[in-house]
């Protein structure tokens, strides 16, 4: 079983370019209304959906605050590279790289151009 998260965005093309620049992922679908972003192995990382298109009930009202109650949590082996890419882009971070006292892994947090909160963590397996 695998979740493929879909977030609603104002501009699918611009959001896709931002995520591709930051995460190094690729567009698999492309388009103005929907895009699928995949990693090097072709696994879905994130899907982008234009607000108000296709009648999805949770994506009709673009005037609500996006991401309320949601954290996009990314486990990656490229934490430092992603942080450097954001720095080169001049994109601010919410929390700099630090050791999470609960997981004991390095992470940092950023808000994407659509208002979604991302926490980028060193790759790890979840323990019991």
Coordinates of N, CA and C in Angstrom, one line a residue:
X1 N 0.8 -1.2 0.0 CA 0.0 0.0 0.0 C 0.9 1.2 0.0
X2 N 0.4 2.3 -0.7 CA 1.2 3.5 -0.8 C 0.3 4.7 -1.0
X3 N 0.5 5.7 -0.2 CA -0.2 7.0 -0.5 C 0.5 7.8 -1.5
X4 N -0.3 8.5 -2.4 CA 0.3 9.4 -3.3 C -0.4 10.8 -3.0
X5 N 0.3 11.6 -2.2 CA -0.3 12.9 -1.7 C -0.6 13.8 -2.9
X6 N -1.7 14.5 -2.9 CA -2.1 15.4 -3.8 C -2.4 16.7 -3.1
X7 N -1.7 17.8 -3.5 CA -2.0 19.1 -2.9 C -2.6 20.1 -4.0
X8 N -3.5 20.9 -3.5 CA -4.0 21.9 -4.4 C -3.1 23.1 -4.5
X9 N -2.9 23.7 -5.7 CA -2.0 24.8 -5.9 C -2.7 25.8 -6.9
X10 N -2.3 27.0 -6.9 CA -2.8 28.0 -7.8 C -2.2 27.8 -9.2
X11 N -0.9 27.5 -9.3 CA -0.2 27.4 -10.6 C 0.6 26.1 -10.6
X12 N 0.0 25.1 -11.3 CA 0.6 23.8 -11.3 C 2.0 23.8 -12.0
X13 N 2.1 24.5 -13.1 CA 3.4 24.6 -13.8 C 4.5 25.2 -12.9
X14 N 4.2 26.4 -12.3 CA 5.2 27.0 -11.4 C 5.5 26.2 -10.2
X15 N 4.5 25.6 -9.6 CA 4.7 24.7 -8.4 C 5.6 23.5 -8.8
X16 N 5.3 22.9 -10.0 CA 6.1 21.8 -10.4 C 7.5 22.1 -10.6
X17 N 7.8 23.3 -11.2 CA 9.2 23.7 -11.4 C 9.9 23.9 -10.1
X18 N 9.2 24.5 -9.1 CA 9.7 24.8 -7.8 C 10.1 23.4 -7.1
X19 N 9.2 22.5 -7.1 CA 9.5 21.2 -6.5 C 10.6 20.5 -7.2
X20 N 10.6 20.5 -8.5 CA 11.7 19.9 -9.3 C 13.1 20.5 -9.0
X21 N 13.1 21.8 -8.8 CA 14.3 22.5 -8.5 C 14.8 22.2 -7.1
X22 N 13.9 22.1 -6.2 CA 14.3 21.9 -4.8 C 14.6 20.4 -4.5
X23 N 13.7 19.5 -5.0 CA 13.9 18.1 -4.6 C 14.6 17.3 -5.7
X24 N 14.8 17.8 -6.8 CA 15.5 17.1 -7.9 C 14.6 16.0 -8.5
X25 N 13.2 16.1 -8.3 CA 12.3 15.2 -8.9 C 12.0 15.6 -10.3
X26 N 11.2 14.7 -11.0 CA 10.9 14.9 -12.4 C 9.4 14.9 -12.6
X27 N 8.9 15.6 -13.6 CA 7.5 15.6 -13.9 C 7.2 14.4 -14.8
X28 N 6.2 13.7 -14.4 CA 5.8 12.5 -15.1 C 4.5 12.7 -16.0
X29 N 3.7 13.7 -15.6 CA 2.4 14.0 -16.2 C 2.5 15.3 -17.0
X30 N 2.8 16.4 -16.2 CA 2.8 17.7 -16.8 C 1.4 18.2 -17.2
X31 N 1.3 19.5 -17.2 CA 0.0 20.2 -17.6 C -0.3 21.3 -16.7
X32 N -1.3 22.0 -17.1 CA -1.8 23.2 -16.3 C -2.7 22.9 -15.1
X33 N -3.3 21.7 -15.2 CA -4.3 21.3 -14.2 C -3.8 20.3 -13.2
X34 N -2.8 19.5 -13.6 CA -2.4 18.3 -12.8 C -1.0 17.9 -13.2
X35 N -0.2 17.6 -12.2 CA 1.2 17.0 -12.5 C 1.5 16.0 -11.4
X36 N 2.3 15.0 -11.9 CA 2.8 14.0 -11.0 C 4.3 14.1 -10.9
X37 N 4.9 14.2 -9.8 CA 6.3 14.4 -9.6 C 6.8 13.0 -9.0
X38 N 7.9 12.6 -9.7 CA 8.5 11.3 -9.3 C 10.0 11.4 -9.0
X39 N 10.5 10.4 -8.2 CA 11.9 10.4 -7.9 C 12.7 9.7 -9.0
X40 N 14.0 9.4 -8.7 CA 14.9 8.8 -9.7 C 14.4 7.4 -10.1
X41 N 13.7 6.7 -9.2 CA 13.2 5.4 -9.4 C 11.8 5.3 -10.0
X42 N 11.3 6.5 -10.3 CA 9.9 6.6 -10.8 C 8.8 6.5 -9.8
X43 N 9.2 6.5 -8.5 CA 8.1 6.5 -7.5 C 7.5 7.8 -7.3
X44 N 6.2 7.9 -7.1 CA 5.5 9.2 -6.9 C 6.0 9.8 -5.6
X45 N 6.3 11.1 -5.7 CA 6.7 11.9 -4.6 C 5.5 12.7 -4.1
X46 N 4.9 13.4 -5.1 CA 3.9 14.4 -4.9 C 3.1 14.6 -6.1
X47 N 1.8 14.9 -6.0 CA 1.0 15.3 -7.1 C 0.5 16.7 -6.9
X48 N 0.4 17.5 -7.9 CA -0.1 18.8 -7.8 C -1.4 19.0 -8.6
X49 N -2.4 19.6 -8.0 CA -3.7 19.7 -8.6 C -4.1 21.2 -8.6
X50 N -4.6 21.7 -9.7 CA -5.0 23.1 -9.7 C -6.3 23.3 -8.9
X51 N -6.4 24.3 -8.0 CA -7.6 24.6 -7.3 C -8.8 24.7 -8.2
X52 N -9.9 24.1 -7.8 CA -11.2 24.3 -8.5 C -11.4 23.4 -9.7
X53 N -10.4 22.7 -10.1 CA -10.5 21.8 -11.3 C -11.1 20.4 -10.9
X54 N -11.9 19.8 -11.8 CA -12.3 18.5 -11.7 C -13.3 18.2 -10.5
X55 N -13.8 19.2 -9.8 CA -14.9 19.1 -8.9 C -14.5 18.3 -7.6
X56 N -13.2 18.2 -7.2 CA -12.9 17.5 -6.0 C -13.4 18.4 -4.8
X57 N -14.2 17.9 -3.9 CA -14.8 18.7 -2.8 C -13.7 19.5 -2.0
X58 N -12.6 18.8 -1.7 CA -11.6 19.5 -0.8 C -10.7 20.4 -1.6
X59 N -10.9 20.6 -2.9 CA -10.1 21.5 -3.7 C -10.9 22.5 -4.4
X60 N -12.0 22.9 -3.9 CA -12.9 23.8 -4.6 C -12.6 25.3 -4.1
X61 N -12.3 25.5 -2.9 CA -12.2 26.8 -2.3 C -10.8 27.2 -2.1
X62 N -10.3 28.0 -3.1 CA -8.9 28.4 -3.1 C -8.6 29.5 -2.1
X63 N -9.7 30.1 -1.5 CA -9.5 31.2 -0.6 C -9.3 30.7 0.8
X64 N -9.3 29.4 1.1 CA -8.9 28.9 2.4 C -7.4 28.8 2.6
X65 N -7.0 28.7 3.8 CA -5.5 28.6 4.0 C -5.0 27.2 3.7
X66 N -4.2 27.1 2.6 CA -3.7 25.7 2.3 C -2.9 25.1 3.3
X67 N -3.0 23.8 3.5 CA -2.1 23.1 4.4 C -2.4 23.1 5.8
X68 N -3.5 23.7 6.2 CA -3.9 23.7 7.6 C -4.1 22.2 8.1
X69 N -3.3 21.8 9.1 CA -3.4 20.5 9.6 C -2.6 19.5 8.9
X70 N -1.7 19.9 8.0 CA -0.9 19.0 7.1 C 0.5 19.4 7.2
X71 N 1.4 18.4 7.4 CA 2.8 18.5 7.2 C 3.3 17.5 6.1
X72 N 3.9 18.0 5.1 CA 4.5 17.1 4.1 C 5.9 16.8 4.6
X73 N 6.0 15.5 5.1 CA 7.2 15.1 5.8 C 8.0 14.2 4.8
X74 N 9.2 14.7 4.4 CA 10.0 14.0 3.4 C 11.2 13.4 4.1
X75 N 11.4 12.1 3.9 CA 12.7 11.5 4.4 C 13.5 11.3 3.2
X76 N 14.8 11.8 3.2 CA 15.7 11.8 2.1 C 17.1 11.6 2.5
X77 N 17.9 11.1 1.5 CA 19.3 11.0 1.7 C 20.0 12.3 1.2
X78 N 19.2 13.2 0.7 CA 19.8 14.4 0.2 C 19.4 15.7 0.9
X79 N 19.3 15.6 2.3 CA 18.9 16.7 3.1 C 19.8 17.9 2.9
X80 N 21.1 17.8 2.9 CA 22.0 18.9 2.8 C 21.9 19.5 1.4
X81 N 21.8 18.7 0.4 CA 21.7 19.2 -1.0 C 20.4 20.0 -1.2
X82 N 19.3 19.5 -0.6 CA 18.0 20.2 -0.7 C 18.1 21.6 0.0
X83 N 18.8 21.6 1.2 CA 18.9 22.8 2.0 C 19.8 23.8 1.1
X84 N 20.8 23.3 0.5 CA 21.7 24.2 -0.3 C 20.9 24.7 -1.5
X85 N 20.1 23.9 -2.1 CA 19.4 24.4 -3.3 C 18.4 25.5 -2.9
X86 N 17.8 25.4 -1.7 CA 16.9 26.4 -1.2 C 17.6 27.7 -0.9
X87 N 18.8 27.6 -0.4 CA 19.7 28.7 -0.1 C 20.0 29.4 -1.4
X88 N 20.4 28.7 -2.4 CA 20.8 29.3 -3.7 C 19.6 29.9 -4.4
X89 N 18.4 29.4 -4.1 CA 17.2 30.0 -4.7 C 16.8 31.3 -3.9
X90 N 17.4 31.5 -2.7 CA 17.0 32.6 -1.9 C 15.6 32.3 -1.2
X91 N 15.2 31.1 -1.1 CA 14.0 30.7 -0.4 C 14.2 30.6 1.1
X92 N 13.4 31.3 1.9 CA 13.6 31.2 3.3 C 13.1 29.9 3.9
X93 N 13.7 29.5 5.0 CA 13.3 28.3 5.8 C 12.7 28.8 7.1
X94 N 11.8 27.9 7.6 CA 11.1 28.2 8.8 C 12.0 27.8 10.0
X95 N 12.7 26.6 9.9 CA 13.6 26.1 10.9 C 14.8 25.5 10.2
X96 N 15.9 26.0 10.7 CA 17.2 25.5 10.1 C 17.4 24.0 10.5
X97 N 18.4 23.4 9.9 CA 18.8 22.1 10.2 C 19.1 21.9 11.6
X98 N 18.4 20.9 12.3 CA 18.6 20.7 13.7 C 18.4 19.2 13.9
X99 N 18.8 18.7 15.1 CA 18.5 17.3 15.5 C 17.2 17.3 16.1
X100 N 16.3 16.5 15.6 CA 15.0 16.3 16.2 C 15.2 15.4 17.4
X101 N 14.8 15.9 18.6 CA 15.0 15.2 19.9 C 14.2 13.9 20.0
X102 N 13.1 13.8 19.2 CA 12.3 12.6 19.2 C 12.8 11.5 18.3
X103 N 13.1 11.9 17.0 CA 13.5 10.9 16.0 C 15.0 10.7 16.1
X104 N 15.8 11.7 16.6 CA 17.2 11.6 16.6 C 17.8 11.7 15.2
X105 N 17.1 12.4 14.3 CA 17.6 12.6 13.0 C 17.6 14.1 12.7
X106 N 18.5 14.5 11.8 CA 18.5 15.9 11.4 C 17.3 16.2 10.5
X107 N 16.8 17.4 10.6 CA 15.7 17.9 9.8 C 15.7 19.4 9.7
X108 N 15.0 19.9 8.7 CA 14.7 21.4 8.7 C 13.3 21.5 8.1
X109 N 12.7 22.7 8.2 CA 11.4 23.0 7.7 C 11.3 24.2 6.9
X110 N 10.4 24.2 5.9 CA 10.2 25.2 4.9 C 8.8 25.3 4.5
X111 N 8.3 26.5 4.1 CA 7.0 26.6 3.6 C 7.1 26.8 2.1
X112 N 6.4 26.0 1.3 CA 6.5 26.1 -0.2 C 5.8 27.3 -0.7
X113 N 5.9 27.7 -1.9 CA 5.2 28.9 -2.4 C 3.7 28.9 -2.3
X114 N 3.1 27.8 -2.1 CA 1.6 27.7 -1.9 C 1.2 27.7 -0.5
X115 N 2.1 27.8 0.5 CA 1.7 27.8 1.9 C 1.7 26.5 2.6
X116 N 2.2 25.4 1.9 CA 2.3 24.1 2.5 C 3.6 24.0 3.3
X117 N 3.5 23.4 4.5 CA 4.6 23.2 5.4 C 5.3 21.9 5.1
X118 N 6.6 22.0 4.8 CA 7.4 20.8 4.5 C 8.5 20.6 5.6
X119 N 8.6 19.4 6.1 CA 9.7 19.1 7.0 C 10.6 18.1 6.2
X120 N 11.8 18.4 6.0 CA 12.8 17.6 5.3 C 13.7 16.9 6.3
X121 N 13.7 15.6 6.3 CA 14.4 14.8 7.3 C 15.4 13.9 6.7
X122 N 16.5 13.6 7.4 CA 17.4 12.6 6.9 C 16.6 11.3 6.8
X123 N 17.0 10.5 5.8 CA 16.2 9.3 5.6 C 16.4 8.3 6.8
X124 N 15.3 7.7 7.2 CA 15.4 6.7 8.3 C 14.2 5.8 8.2
X125 N 14.3 4.7 8.8 CA 13.1 3.8 9.0 C 12.5 4.1 10.3
X126 N 11.2 4.0 10.3 CA 10.5 4.3 11.6 C 10.6 3.1 12.5
X127 N 11.0 3.4 13.7 CA 11.1 2.3 14.7 C 9.8 2.1 15.5
X128 N 9.8 1.1 16.3 CA 8.6 0.9 17.1 C 8.5 1.6 18.4

